[in-house]
Amino acid sequence: MNTTNVTINGTTYPVISVNTVVVGTGAASLNAAVQLDRLGVQDLLILTERVGGGTSCNTGSDKQTYYKLSVAGGGVDSPQEMAHSLFDGGAMHGDLALIEATLSAQGFYHLAGLGVPFPHDRYGSFVGYKTDHDPRQRATSAGPKTSMLMFEKLLAEARRRNLQIKEPVEVIGILTRDGACAGLVCLDASQLDAPGHGLFLVNATNVVFGTGGPAVIYQDSVYPTVHTGSTGIALEAGVPGQNLTEWQYGLASIKFRWNVSGTYQQVIPRYISTAPDGSDAQEFLNPFFASMTTLTTDIFLKGYQWPFDPRKVRDYGSSIVDILVYNECVVRGRRVFMDFRANPTNAGNPALAPFSFDELGAEARTYLENSHALQDTPIARLHHMNPLAITLYAEHGIDLWTEPLEVAVCAQHNNGGLKGNIWWESDLRHFFPIGEANGSHGVYRPGGSALNSGQCGSLRAAQFIAARYGDTPPAPDAFAAAVAAQVAVRQRQVDNLTAAGGSHAALEAYRTTLQARMTAYGAYIRDAAQLDAALAEARAQLAAWDTLGATPADLPYALKNRDAILTQIAYLAAMQEALRRGGVSRGSYMVMHPDGELPCDGLGDAFRFVLGDDPLKEELCETTLAPDGAVTHAWVPRRPIPPDDGWYENIWAAYREDEIIR
Ligand SMILES: Cc1cc2nc3c(=O)[nH]c(=O)nc-3n(C[C@H](O)[C@H](O)[C@H](O)COP(=O)(O)OP(=O)(O)OC[C@H]3O[C@@H](n4cnc5c(N)ncnc54)[C@H](O)[C@@H]3O)c2cc1C
């Protein structure tokens, strides 16, 4: 690695020349860096907004899950079988499913070896449990903070290896040359007020891009507030996305962002909605239910049927709750709370029997009885079963004993994302999207697959770079000549922003507008006409981006707004395209149609939705964004799972001849 200066159009920029630059310090990026170093790639630099930013290091859940091959006990499992669990969710390439299954054991043991405290028994077995969409007991967990522990141990390993981390750096552009990635445009966020505002360039042979999911586009989100993502700059550079339609949404608290799954629902709190100012509390679920048994069973089931799933809507399935929350928050403009201080009542619907344990369905009653959790109130039951669940909120200033908890149905994870091949390299050569930025997953996936995918993809990228892409980057002057026009575009954006000045409030308003749009029209309720309108609005908002200025301190925020609106345009366009092609409700979203069925009595015709065989299950939508904001789509059939025909002698020969990594 070396640093020098180059001059482009009269402006002088520091340039770092390096073989491989890794962007981000989430669990995926840190693993990429560690694996690159292990494989001998020593000309290596990590750039990150902040060590300690991102999702891995700032999120968790009741029992945060890691999905891997079953490696304990006498049950039968195999990479092929696990690949099917990933593949059968629909719209996922079979070779990627097989790789994620096969490498899951290696990735897992690497983490365990680094000290992530995955529990094992006295014989060394890493026992597992069943997670959603999992036919075996493949899931494991190091507790509520599994991803934070992964981050911690991987960071310690990166530090032990003396890997260079530069922070605070905001990558604001991806440079290209002849269909390949050439490097990055960055802001050194500690130099924003200096002349040149900290702009610098990276001249790299390879870019590993572990920037996480594009959380910035949603208002109702359970991603940590510190995390935004940077998918937009990759799309802008011509990297195609795939499966941009596929997300996971579920109920989460919004003051402190946390999934309200597991015991939070199993204790059966009262759901209320209020006017925006907190007045006029109503038990809004009541009018839609015919019995207290169904109402309380649905709330109970949300504990382990957490993500919204359109297949769980009919016949008063548990996902009805999510729809009714949408009706309150988005359609009626009210706020929704889970109130642990009181049991549900029959307010507003005298046809409902009063709450009593006798009114619960058998599953809920048995669960509470077996857990000795028949206390009078939800909070007392929660205190009995899971006191740490109360402490967690207390640590964030929310006292569940005395106040209701504000919730919404929030975006939690993007199954789709940037497209990569079997080495996680994108169509833009030498650019490797890894972790949640990479969209390897399809419609449904077993819980815990995201963390596994991050470890497998980062290892694959490192293997490929170490084997094939060890070249030093071009001389700085040649690099500067090749990317001069692209750098000039960013420089102009920075100049225009700072020349106009501008207020942080205006930039915040810009972001709030785009986030509210995505939550209303591009989340778990999707309607073709509304998507058309939302996309038109988003395009108009992109056109207006230039009119807002920014102080130097706000440059990263203003440029992230641009990233966000570009991302939103690509994602909304992909959603619109899926509906045009006949897509029906699937995964974690509902497709509305005037001829569809009503989720339940009492909701207006706007809630009619279509469910049925998924006509798009066997293909993936690849989405490409042009520099002018135009979006094109290509539907590609999904690749099957490669057959299990490996013959050792042949593989060994190919391996010796260096024919494997290609
Ligand atoms: C509430 C919640 C619960 C979850 N539970 C589970 C679970 O149980 N099991 C599971 O498998 N998954 C779960 N997930 C998903 C999983 O946590 C994430 O997919 C994963 O942590 C993402 O890791 P990553 O390394 O790809 O990205 P992140 O950890 O998000 O890291 C991204 C990094 O990139 C940096 N960055 C971004 N943009 C830039 C830029 N322009 N310049 C410089 N740096 C940049 C960020 O600062 C950060 O360091 C959950 C997610 C949430 C929100």
XYZ file of C-alpha atoms and ligand atoms in Angstrom:
715
model
C 0.000 0.000 0.000
C 1.276 3.478 -0.721
C -0.153 6.958 -0.646
C 0.627 9.705 -3.105
C -1.144 12.655 -4.710
C -2.703 12.977 -8.134
C -4.155 16.025 -9.821
C -7.437 15.789 -11.688
C -8.903 18.871 -13.385
C -6.671 21.081 -11.285
C -7.607 19.525 -7.942
C -5.099 17.490 -6.002
C -6.262 14.325 -4.248
C -4.469 11.907 -1.976
C -4.572 8.427 -3.544
C -4.082 5.201 -1.654
C -2.944 2.381 -3.951
C -3.571 -1.087 -2.610
C -4.333 -4.584 -3.889
C -7.547 -5.069 -1.919
C -9.710 -2.631 -0.009
C -12.430 -3.993 2.260
C -15.311 -1.605 2.962
C -17.049 -1.906 6.326
C -16.353 -3.535 9.648
C -19.409 -5.743 10.073
C -19.077 -9.466 10.623
C -18.792 -10.103 6.878
C -16.125 -7.488 6.117
C -14.002 -8.366 9.108
C -14.086 -12.015 8.135
C -13.112 -11.120 4.561
C -10.114 -9.186 5.842
C -9.054 -11.943 8.237
C -9.401 -14.601 5.532
C -7.515 -12.498 2.965
C -4.653 -12.074 5.389
C -4.696 -15.778 6.256
C -4.517 -16.609 2.548
C -1.516 -14.339 2.074
C -3.058 -11.137 0.696
C -1.099 -8.649 2.720
C -1.556 -5.529 0.642
C -4.848 -4.881 2.354
C -6.779 -1.957 3.821
C -10.103 -1.775 5.653
C -12.140 1.429 5.335
C -15.151 2.004 7.513
C -17.562 4.682 8.621
C -16.881 3.663 12.185
C -15.573 0.581 13.938
C -18.657 -0.233 15.954
C -21.134 0.916 13.288
C -23.295 -1.369 11.156
C -25.851 -3.996 12.019
C -23.723 -6.899 13.277
C -22.279 -4.871 16.097
C -25.484 -3.133 17.164
C -28.309 -5.582 16.930
C -29.613 -8.785 18.387
C -32.797 -10.569 19.288
C -34.295 -12.922 21.848
C -32.020 -15.729 20.707
C -30.041 -14.460 17.745
C -29.608 -17.407 15.443
C -26.713 -18.759 13.390
C -27.643 -21.356 10.773
C -25.214 -24.087 9.812
C -24.948 -27.740 8.945
C -26.099 -29.947 11.795
C -22.887 -31.136 13.475
C -24.186 -32.831 16.625
C -25.895 -36.028 17.659
C -27.001 -38.909 15.474
C -29.289 -37.077 13.060
C -28.482 -37.265 9.367
C -27.557 -34.084 7.549
C -25.552 -33.205 4.468
C -24.576 -30.124 2.459
C -26.939 -31.248 -0.317
C -29.819 -31.518 2.100
C -29.088 -28.178 3.703
C -28.758 -26.624 0.242
C -32.338 -27.742 -0.403
C -33.548 -25.966 2.723
C -32.112 -22.739 1.344
C -33.072 -23.374 -2.288
C -36.624 -24.543 -1.614
C -37.538 -21.110 -0.283
C -37.736 -20.063 -3.947
C -35.855 -17.734 -6.309
C -32.410 -18.689 -5.016
C -29.632 -20.073 -7.216
C -28.821 -23.684 -6.369
C -25.039 -23.323 -6.600
C -25.099 -20.475 -4.084
C -27.326 -22.552 -1.807
C -24.872 -25.452 -2.004
C -21.899 -23.212 -1.254
C -23.605 -21.615 1.741
C -24.534 -25.054 3.025
C -21.113 -26.602 2.417
C -19.064 -23.760 3.861
C -21.384 -23.266 6.810
C -19.442 -25.749 8.943
C -16.096 -24.156 8.091
C -17.397 -20.663 8.809
C -18.959 -21.776 12.057
C -15.863 -23.580 13.355
C -13.748 -20.575 12.446
C -15.939 -18.392 14.657
C -16.028 -20.940 17.452
C -12.225 -21.156 17.235
C -11.959 -17.380 17.568
C -13.934 -17.613 20.795
C -17.553 -16.879 19.862
C -19.227 -18.711 22.744
C -21.532 -21.078 20.849
C -22.624 -23.605 23.483
C -21.373 -27.189 23.291
C -21.877 -30.181 25.538
C -19.236 -32.048 27.511
C -18.414 -34.190 24.495
C -17.794 -31.153 22.304
C -21.080 -31.319 20.408
C -22.437 -28.011 19.240
C -26.051 -28.981 19.776
C -28.616 -27.228 17.646
C -32.279 -26.337 17.576
C -34.848 -25.926 14.830
C -35.367 -22.463 13.444
C -38.040 -21.374 10.940
C -37.947 -23.195 7.532
C -35.485 -25.699 9.024
C -36.211 -29.435 8.832
C -33.149 -30.318 10.983
C -31.760 -28.862 14.175
C -29.214 -26.744 12.383
C -29.594 -23.517 14.289
C -27.374 -22.402 17.114
C -26.994 -19.204 19.065
C -24.510 -17.566 21.379
C -27.451 -15.706 22.976
C -29.187 -12.419 22.198
C -25.912 -10.845 21.053
C -24.561 -13.480 18.649
C -23.676 -11.027 15.869
C -22.096 -8.594 18.333
C -19.913 -11.407 19.656
C -18.961 -12.337 16.103
C -18.005 -8.715 15.464
C -15.948 -8.555 18.676
C -14.002 -11.762 18.058
C -13.386 -11.030 14.377
C -12.220 -7.505 15.221
C -9.849 -8.896 17.848
C -8.468 -11.289 15.235
C -8.066 -8.473 12.696
C -6.202 -6.452 15.318
C -4.050 -9.442 16.284
C -3.052 -9.687 12.639
C -2.258 -5.950 12.601
C -4.662 -5.304 9.749
C -4.935 -1.639 8.870
C -8.286 -0.009 9.527
C -8.928 3.562 8.448
C -11.876 5.390 10.049
C -14.006 7.492 9.949
C -14.316 7.146 6.201
C -17.455 7.446 4.105
C -17.122 5.752 0.735
C -19.163 7.961 -1.602
C -18.480 6.488 -5.018
C -17.239 3.424 -6.840
C -14.878 3.978 -9.720
C -14.909 1.779 -12.801
C -12.717 1.123 -15.809
C -13.597 -1.158 -18.744
C -16.284 -3.163 -16.946
C -14.189 -3.614 -13.829
C -13.980 -1.843 -10.519
C -11.034 0.543 -10.343
C -11.348 1.913 -6.825
C -13.260 4.305 -4.618
C -13.980 7.943 -3.939
C -14.059 8.599 -0.195
C -14.520 11.303 2.377
C -12.242 11.327 5.377
C -14.923 12.335 7.866
C -12.338 13.771 10.272
C -11.303 16.326 7.611
C -14.644 17.646 6.414
C -13.887 21.212 7.476
C -10.406 21.202 5.945
C -9.786 22.516 2.415
C -10.815 19.740 0.027
C -13.268 18.412 2.664
C -11.282 15.196 3.151
C -11.914 13.859 -0.358
C -9.475 11.094 -1.273
C -9.263 8.248 -3.779
C -8.459 4.576 -3.520
C -6.742 2.899 -6.445
C -7.435 -0.779 -5.806
C -7.260 -4.003 -7.761
C -10.166 -5.373 -5.724
C -12.980 -3.906 -3.654
C -14.756 -6.115 -1.107
C -18.018 -4.382 -0.285
C -19.556 -5.388 3.062
C -21.741 -2.367 3.674
C -24.766 -4.228 5.060
C -28.432 -3.983 4.075
C -29.844 -0.705 2.673
C -31.606 0.175 5.924
C -31.689 3.887 5.155
C -34.677 3.585 2.824
C -37.245 2.638 5.506
C -38.887 4.689 8.215
C -40.236 1.734 10.185
C -37.070 -0.226 10.646
C -35.497 -2.459 13.251
C -32.023 -1.982 11.851
C -29.941 -0.089 14.407
C -30.217 3.670 13.911
C -26.456 3.906 13.314
C -26.755 1.709 10.245
C -27.722 3.003 6.807
C -26.009 0.837 4.165
C -24.594 1.978 0.829
C -26.202 -0.139 -1.858
C -27.061 2.940 -3.948
C -23.472 3.783 -4.899
C -22.925 0.216 -6.109
C -26.103 0.277 -8.198
C -25.059 3.652 -9.544
C -21.734 2.146 -10.664
C -23.646 -0.439 -12.691
C -23.572 -3.376 -10.276
C -26.867 -5.233 -10.837
C -29.128 -6.075 -7.942
C -31.154 -9.256 -7.670
C -34.295 -10.184 -5.752
C -34.613 -6.592 -4.563
C -38.242 -7.362 -3.789
C -37.413 -9.832 -1.020
C -37.253 -8.561 2.559
C -38.318 -9.645 5.993
C -40.710 -7.439 7.970
C -41.998 -7.962 11.478
C -43.185 -6.272 14.661
C -40.524 -4.297 16.487
C -40.313 -1.519 19.033
C -39.330 1.784 17.473
C -38.097 4.038 20.310
C -35.445 1.452 21.024
C -35.257 -0.817 17.980
C -35.714 -4.448 18.944
C -37.803 -7.340 17.600
C -40.780 -8.056 19.813
C -40.802 -11.777 19.214
C -40.720 -14.745 21.590
C -41.905 -14.119 25.131
C -42.892 -10.527 24.397
C -45.881 -11.960 22.520
C -46.297 -15.233 24.374
C -47.300 -13.366 27.543
C -50.209 -11.908 25.495
C -49.997 -8.133 26.005
C -52.857 -5.791 25.227
C -52.490 -4.018 21.853
C -53.649 -0.404 21.758
C -53.511 2.430 19.265
C -53.647 6.140 20.006
C -53.911 9.434 18.174
C -50.495 10.935 17.293
C -50.478 12.900 20.574
C -51.025 9.733 22.641
C -54.699 10.417 23.427
C -57.727 8.303 22.525
C -56.388 4.828 23.354
C -58.325 2.057 21.587
C -57.927 -1.714 21.570
C -57.944 -1.614 17.793
C -57.729 -5.378 17.218
C -61.009 -6.091 19.004
C -63.557 -5.116 16.337
C -61.932 -7.492 13.845
C -62.077 -10.624 15.975
C -65.056 -12.841 16.691
C -63.660 -14.438 19.837
C -61.181 -13.769 22.603
C -59.694 -17.202 21.872
C -58.698 -16.262 18.313
C -57.467 -12.832 19.329
C -55.219 -14.072 22.114
C -54.010 -17.057 20.086
C -52.890 -14.750 17.287
C -51.002 -12.516 19.695
C -49.415 -15.566 21.325
C -48.379 -17.055 17.970
C -46.608 -13.855 16.913
C -43.965 -15.023 19.385
C -42.635 -17.653 17.039
C -44.380 -16.705 13.828
C -42.585 -13.394 13.958
C -42.043 -12.242 10.366
C -45.097 -11.149 8.440
C -46.076 -14.041 6.164
C -49.025 -13.755 3.752
C -49.602 -17.505 4.079
C -50.509 -16.893 7.708
C -53.290 -14.412 7.015
C -56.258 -16.567 5.984
C -58.650 -17.842 8.651
C -57.376 -15.353 11.204
C -53.783 -16.553 11.097
C -51.282 -14.646 13.205
C -50.174 -12.311 10.389
C -53.581 -10.617 10.612
C -52.061 -8.719 13.519
C -49.425 -7.146 11.221
C -52.084 -6.078 8.733
C -54.180 -4.467 11.425
C -51.113 -2.653 12.714
C -50.514 -1.331 9.164
C -54.130 -0.177 9.047
C -53.633 1.805 12.239
C -50.184 3.249 11.524
C -50.216 3.901 7.805
C -53.880 4.156 6.807
C -55.332 5.760 9.956
C -52.179 7.671 10.956
C -52.289 6.448 14.556
C -49.610 5.000 16.833
C -49.584 1.399 18.045
C -48.377 0.123 21.414
C -48.037 -3.193 23.202
C -49.185 -2.661 26.753
C -47.809 -5.221 29.197
C -49.614 -3.755 32.193
C -53.002 -5.228 31.348
C -54.574 -8.211 29.652
C -56.591 -7.668 26.477
C -60.173 -6.648 27.218
C -63.298 -6.729 25.105
C -63.494 -2.926 24.840
C -65.248 -1.956 21.615
C -66.536 -5.460 20.995
C -68.857 -6.847 23.662
C -69.145 -10.071 21.642
C -65.697 -11.008 22.906
C -65.585 -12.931 26.169
C -63.529 -11.267 28.906
C -59.902 -12.370 29.019
C -59.273 -15.497 31.065
C -56.829 -18.381 30.761
C -59.789 -20.633 29.991
C -60.401 -18.573 26.856
C -56.908 -19.261 25.467
C -56.362 -21.797 22.711
C -54.839 -25.105 23.819
C -51.353 -24.277 22.524
C -51.094 -20.972 24.370
C -52.670 -22.273 27.577
C -50.425 -25.350 27.700
C -47.356 -23.234 27.054
C -48.188 -20.802 29.849
C -49.158 -23.604 32.231
C -45.954 -25.531 31.540
C -43.988 -22.339 32.058
C -45.808 -21.676 35.384
C -46.736 -18.351 33.854
C -50.357 -17.888 34.901
C -49.759 -14.587 36.674
C -52.456 -11.928 36.480
C -50.824 -9.523 34.033
C -48.600 -9.794 30.951
C -45.773 -7.946 32.707
C -45.889 -10.358 35.665
C -45.817 -13.282 33.252
C -42.895 -11.719 31.375
C -41.071 -11.083 34.640
C -41.548 -14.729 35.553
C -40.498 -16.214 32.199
C -37.897 -13.772 30.905
C -36.924 -10.958 33.313
C -34.016 -9.995 31.065
C -36.556 -8.997 28.427
C -37.728 -6.270 30.834
C -34.193 -5.292 31.831
C -33.223 -4.872 28.195
C -35.820 -2.128 27.736
C -35.016 -0.594 31.132
C -31.410 -0.231 29.931
C -32.781 1.872 27.089
C -35.012 4.054 29.233
C -38.286 2.179 28.733
C -40.034 0.815 31.823
C -42.448 -1.898 30.706
C -43.953 -1.959 34.217
C -45.243 1.576 33.854
C -45.488 2.471 30.155
C -46.688 0.883 26.927
C -44.168 0.015 24.231
C -44.553 1.688 20.845
C -44.259 -0.763 17.951
C -44.593 -0.934 14.171
C -44.094 -3.576 11.503
C -40.491 -2.918 10.581
C -38.009 -3.831 7.884
C -35.493 -6.248 9.370
C -33.491 -7.921 6.652
C -32.973 -7.796 2.888
C -32.827 -11.268 1.368
C -31.983 -9.762 -2.009
C -29.266 -7.221 -2.731
C -26.307 -6.904 -5.068
C -25.707 -9.759 -7.461
C -22.604 -11.903 -7.129
C -21.377 -15.091 -8.796
C -20.214 -18.258 -7.028
C -17.151 -16.351 -5.782
C -19.326 -13.419 -4.694
C -17.842 -11.325 -7.501
C -20.332 -9.003 -9.173
C -20.812 -8.445 -12.893
C -18.561 -5.451 -12.301
C -15.334 -7.439 -12.176
C -13.065 -7.099 -9.130
C -16.017 -5.855 -7.045
C -17.211 -8.313 -4.403
C -20.443 -7.559 -2.517
C -20.527 -9.678 0.651
C -22.718 -9.992 3.733
C -26.166 -8.475 3.652
C -25.164 -6.158 0.791
C -25.086 -9.318 -1.339
C -28.479 -10.652 -2.368
C -27.802 -14.379 -2.424
C -31.105 -15.318 -0.790
C -34.542 -15.794 -2.280
C -38.100 -15.648 -0.970
C -37.979 -17.687 2.235
C -34.815 -18.652 4.079
C -34.176 -20.393 7.376
C -33.633 -18.020 10.322
C -29.917 -17.475 10.897
C -28.952 -17.785 7.224
C -27.919 -14.139 7.000
C -25.051 -14.486 9.439
C -23.952 -17.738 7.806
C -24.073 -16.204 4.344
C -21.865 -13.317 5.482
C -19.160 -15.728 6.642
C -19.355 -18.006 3.585
C -19.422 -15.224 0.985
C -16.517 -13.361 2.557
C -14.448 -16.553 2.571
C -15.281 -17.218 -1.088
C -14.309 -13.676 -2.116
C -11.037 -13.975 -0.198
C -10.246 -17.319 -1.836
C -10.806 -15.932 -5.295
C -8.823 -12.750 -4.733
C -5.921 -14.658 -3.189
C -5.837 -17.134 -6.071
C -6.522 -14.907 -9.066
C -6.432 -11.208 -8.372
C -3.076 -10.562 -6.732
C -1.977 -7.865 -9.209
C -0.826 -4.533 -7.964
C -3.100 -1.693 -9.073
C -2.006 0.581 -11.941
C 0.344 3.490 -11.370
C -1.512 6.423 -9.728
C -1.252 8.640 -12.818
C -2.707 5.966 -15.072
C -5.457 5.383 -12.519
C -6.175 9.112 -12.334
C -6.407 9.392 -16.102
C -8.829 6.466 -16.296
C -11.205 7.733 -13.615
C -10.869 11.502 -14.063
C -14.364 12.031 -15.463
C -15.999 10.030 -12.667
C -14.047 11.860 -9.983
C -15.047 15.144 -11.563
C -18.735 14.226 -11.172
C -18.319 13.615 -7.428
C -16.227 16.737 -7.048
C -18.975 18.753 -8.698
C -21.567 17.272 -6.348
C -19.445 18.191 -3.335
C -18.777 21.687 -4.683
C -22.441 22.308 -5.451
C -23.550 21.095 -2.040
C -21.072 23.188 -0.115
C -21.604 26.249 -2.308
C -25.324 26.157 -1.574
C -24.783 25.769 2.194
C -28.082 24.539 3.564
C -29.468 23.256 6.817
C -29.371 19.874 8.466
C -33.121 20.130 9.042
C -33.741 20.279 5.288
C -31.562 17.218 4.705
C -33.373 15.383 7.479
C -36.723 16.298 5.977
C -35.554 14.945 2.626
C -34.654 11.644 4.228
C -37.832 11.442 6.288
C -39.918 11.931 3.166
C -38.238 9.122 1.276
C -38.327 6.774 4.253
C -42.030 7.388 4.904
C -42.751 6.633 1.241
C -40.954 3.306 1.384
C -42.700 2.237 4.566
C -46.098 3.160 3.135
C -45.746 1.699 -0.374
C -42.640 -0.451 -0.635
C -42.837 -2.613 2.463
C -45.118 -5.528 3.303
C -48.256 -4.146 1.619
C -47.699 -3.626 -2.118
C -50.183 -2.222 -4.580
C -49.361 -1.687 -8.275
C -50.957 1.755 -8.596
C -49.394 2.964 -5.373
C -46.004 1.659 -6.443
C -46.287 3.566 -9.730
C -47.063 6.752 -7.844
C -44.332 6.160 -5.272
C -41.757 5.564 -7.989
C -42.731 8.756 -9.785
C -42.410 10.654 -6.514
C -39.026 9.086 -5.838
C -37.762 10.130 -9.252
C -38.939 13.673 -8.627
C -37.168 13.623 -5.290
C -33.933 12.496 -6.949
C -34.211 15.389 -9.367
C -34.553 17.748 -6.416
C -31.524 16.362 -4.577
C -29.185 18.917 -6.150
C -31.266 21.814 -4.904
C -30.380 21.113 -1.279
C -27.018 22.247 -0.095
C -24.948 21.000 2.812
C -22.424 22.343 5.255
C -19.090 20.497 5.080
C -20.028 18.596 8.237
C -23.187 17.387 6.518
C -21.530 16.147 3.338
C -21.682 12.448 4.317
C -25.349 12.843 5.285
C -26.272 14.659 2.062
C -24.460 12.133 -0.114
C -26.112 9.292 1.815
C -29.442 10.867 0.907
C -28.465 10.484 -2.729
C -27.466 6.875 -2.118
C -30.822 6.314 -0.415
C -32.987 7.785 -3.149
C -31.117 5.863 -5.858
C -31.563 2.682 -3.840
C -35.236 3.413 -3.367
C -35.783 3.945 -7.072
C -34.179 0.598 -7.935
C -36.089 -1.252 -5.198
C -39.472 0.292 -6.018
C -38.921 -0.403 -9.710
C -38.138 -4.048 -8.947
C -41.320 -4.318 -6.862
C -43.344 -2.756 -9.676
C -41.744 -5.139 -12.182
C -42.584 -8.227 -10.084
C -46.233 -7.190 -9.933
C -46.319 -6.535 -13.667
C -45.036 -10.043 -14.253
C -47.901 -11.505 -12.263
C -46.224 -11.788 -8.876
C -48.475 -12.728 -5.969
C -48.110 -12.371 -2.223
C -45.104 -14.307 -0.992
C -42.181 -14.152 1.407
C -42.951 -11.276 3.735
C -45.250 -9.109 1.627
C -48.803 -8.955 0.358
C -49.800 -8.030 -3.175
C -53.057 -6.125 -3.292
C -55.586 -6.506 -6.093
C -59.241 -5.411 -6.413
C -60.250 -8.965 -7.352
C -58.364 -10.515 -4.468
C -59.641 -11.810 -1.145
C -60.108 -9.803 2.040
C -57.753 -10.696 4.890
C -60.649 -10.538 7.358
C -64.076 -8.987 7.780
C -64.143 -5.309 8.540
C -61.210 -4.192 6.391
C -61.966 -2.133 3.285
C -61.573 -3.268 -0.317
C -58.125 -1.644 -0.433
C -56.920 -4.645 1.570
C -57.907 -7.267 -1.002
C -54.852 -9.385 -1.772
C -53.782 -12.229 -4.025
C -52.296 -15.419 -2.749
C -51.630 -18.621 -4.643
C -48.892 -20.545 -6.400
C -45.930 -18.293 -6.871
C -45.369 -17.975 -10.649
C -41.964 -16.346 -10.116
C -40.440 -18.936 -7.824
C -38.179 -20.413 -10.500
C -36.585 -17.165 -11.610
C -34.777 -14.159 -10.250
C -35.185 -10.567 -11.269
C -31.903 -8.782 -11.937
C -32.195 -5.018 -11.752
C -29.783 -2.500 -13.224
C -29.769 1.223 -12.585
C -28.529 3.567 -15.310
C -26.711 6.778 -14.375
C -29.814 8.828 -15.263
C -31.989 6.849 -12.832
C -33.579 4.633 -15.510
C -34.045 1.053 -14.345
C -34.008 -2.127 -16.429
C -34.831 -5.679 -15.389
C -33.872 -9.121 -16.638
C -35.576 -12.299 -15.441
C -33.173 -15.219 -15.255
C -34.059 -18.832 -14.498
C -32.542 -19.949 -11.262
C -29.611 -22.315 -11.495
C -30.215 -25.766 -9.994
C -28.293 -27.264 -7.102
C -25.197 -28.871 -8.671
C -25.390 -32.656 -8.590
C -23.456 -34.628 -6.029
C -21.020 -36.213 -8.508
C -17.645 -35.313 -7.036
C -15.162 -38.174 -7.507
C -12.201 -37.698 -5.215
C -9.431 -38.629 -7.679
C -10.800 -36.244 -10.293
C -11.295 -33.371 -7.878
C -7.815 -33.903 -6.504
C -6.322 -33.775 -9.994
C -8.235 -30.603 -10.819
C -7.175 -29.112 -7.497
C -3.506 -29.925 -8.131
C -3.792 -28.399 -11.602
C -5.264 -25.239 -10.062
C -8.514 -25.587 -11.959
C -10.917 -25.128 -9.070
C -10.866 -21.423 -8.370
C -11.904 -19.910 -11.671
C -33.047 -6.881 14.702
C -32.263 -7.806 13.841
C -32.156 -9.145 14.185
C -31.438 -10.011 13.370
N -31.357 -11.329 13.732
C -30.664 -12.175 12.935
C -30.536 -13.544 13.297
O -31.046 -13.988 14.330
N -29.828 -14.355 12.470
C -29.250 -13.898 11.314
O -28.622 -14.683 10.604
N -29.352 -12.596 10.965
C -30.025 -11.737 11.743
N -30.128 -10.433 11.376
C -29.429 -9.980 10.154
C -27.914 -9.827 10.414
O -27.702 -9.300 11.701
C -27.287 -8.914 9.371
O -27.658 -9.357 8.080
C -25.763 -8.918 9.463
O -25.332 -8.584 10.758
C -25.161 -7.948 8.444
O -23.762 -8.013 8.562
P -22.834 -7.334 7.488
O -21.432 -7.597 7.910
O -23.230 -7.721 6.132
O -23.146 -5.765 7.591
P -23.131 -4.778 8.842
O -22.871 -5.480 10.106
O -24.349 -3.952 8.738
O -21.861 -3.866 8.569
C -21.821 -2.915 7.531
C -20.547 -2.115 7.674
O -20.346 -1.283 6.548
C -20.059 0.035 6.980
N -20.449 0.936 5.894
C -21.655 1.006 5.271
N -21.607 1.929 4.295
C -20.352 2.437 4.293
C -19.691 3.431 3.516
N -20.324 4.091 2.533
N -18.414 3.729 3.795
C -17.747 3.078 4.780
N -18.317 2.119 5.551
C -19.608 1.810 5.300
C -20.858 0.158 8.268
O -20.409 1.227 9.059
C -20.553 -1.200 8.887
O -19.266 -1.206 9.476
C -30.823 -9.532 12.179
C -30.917 -8.185 11.846
C -31.635 -7.319 12.664
C -31.716 -5.882 12.275
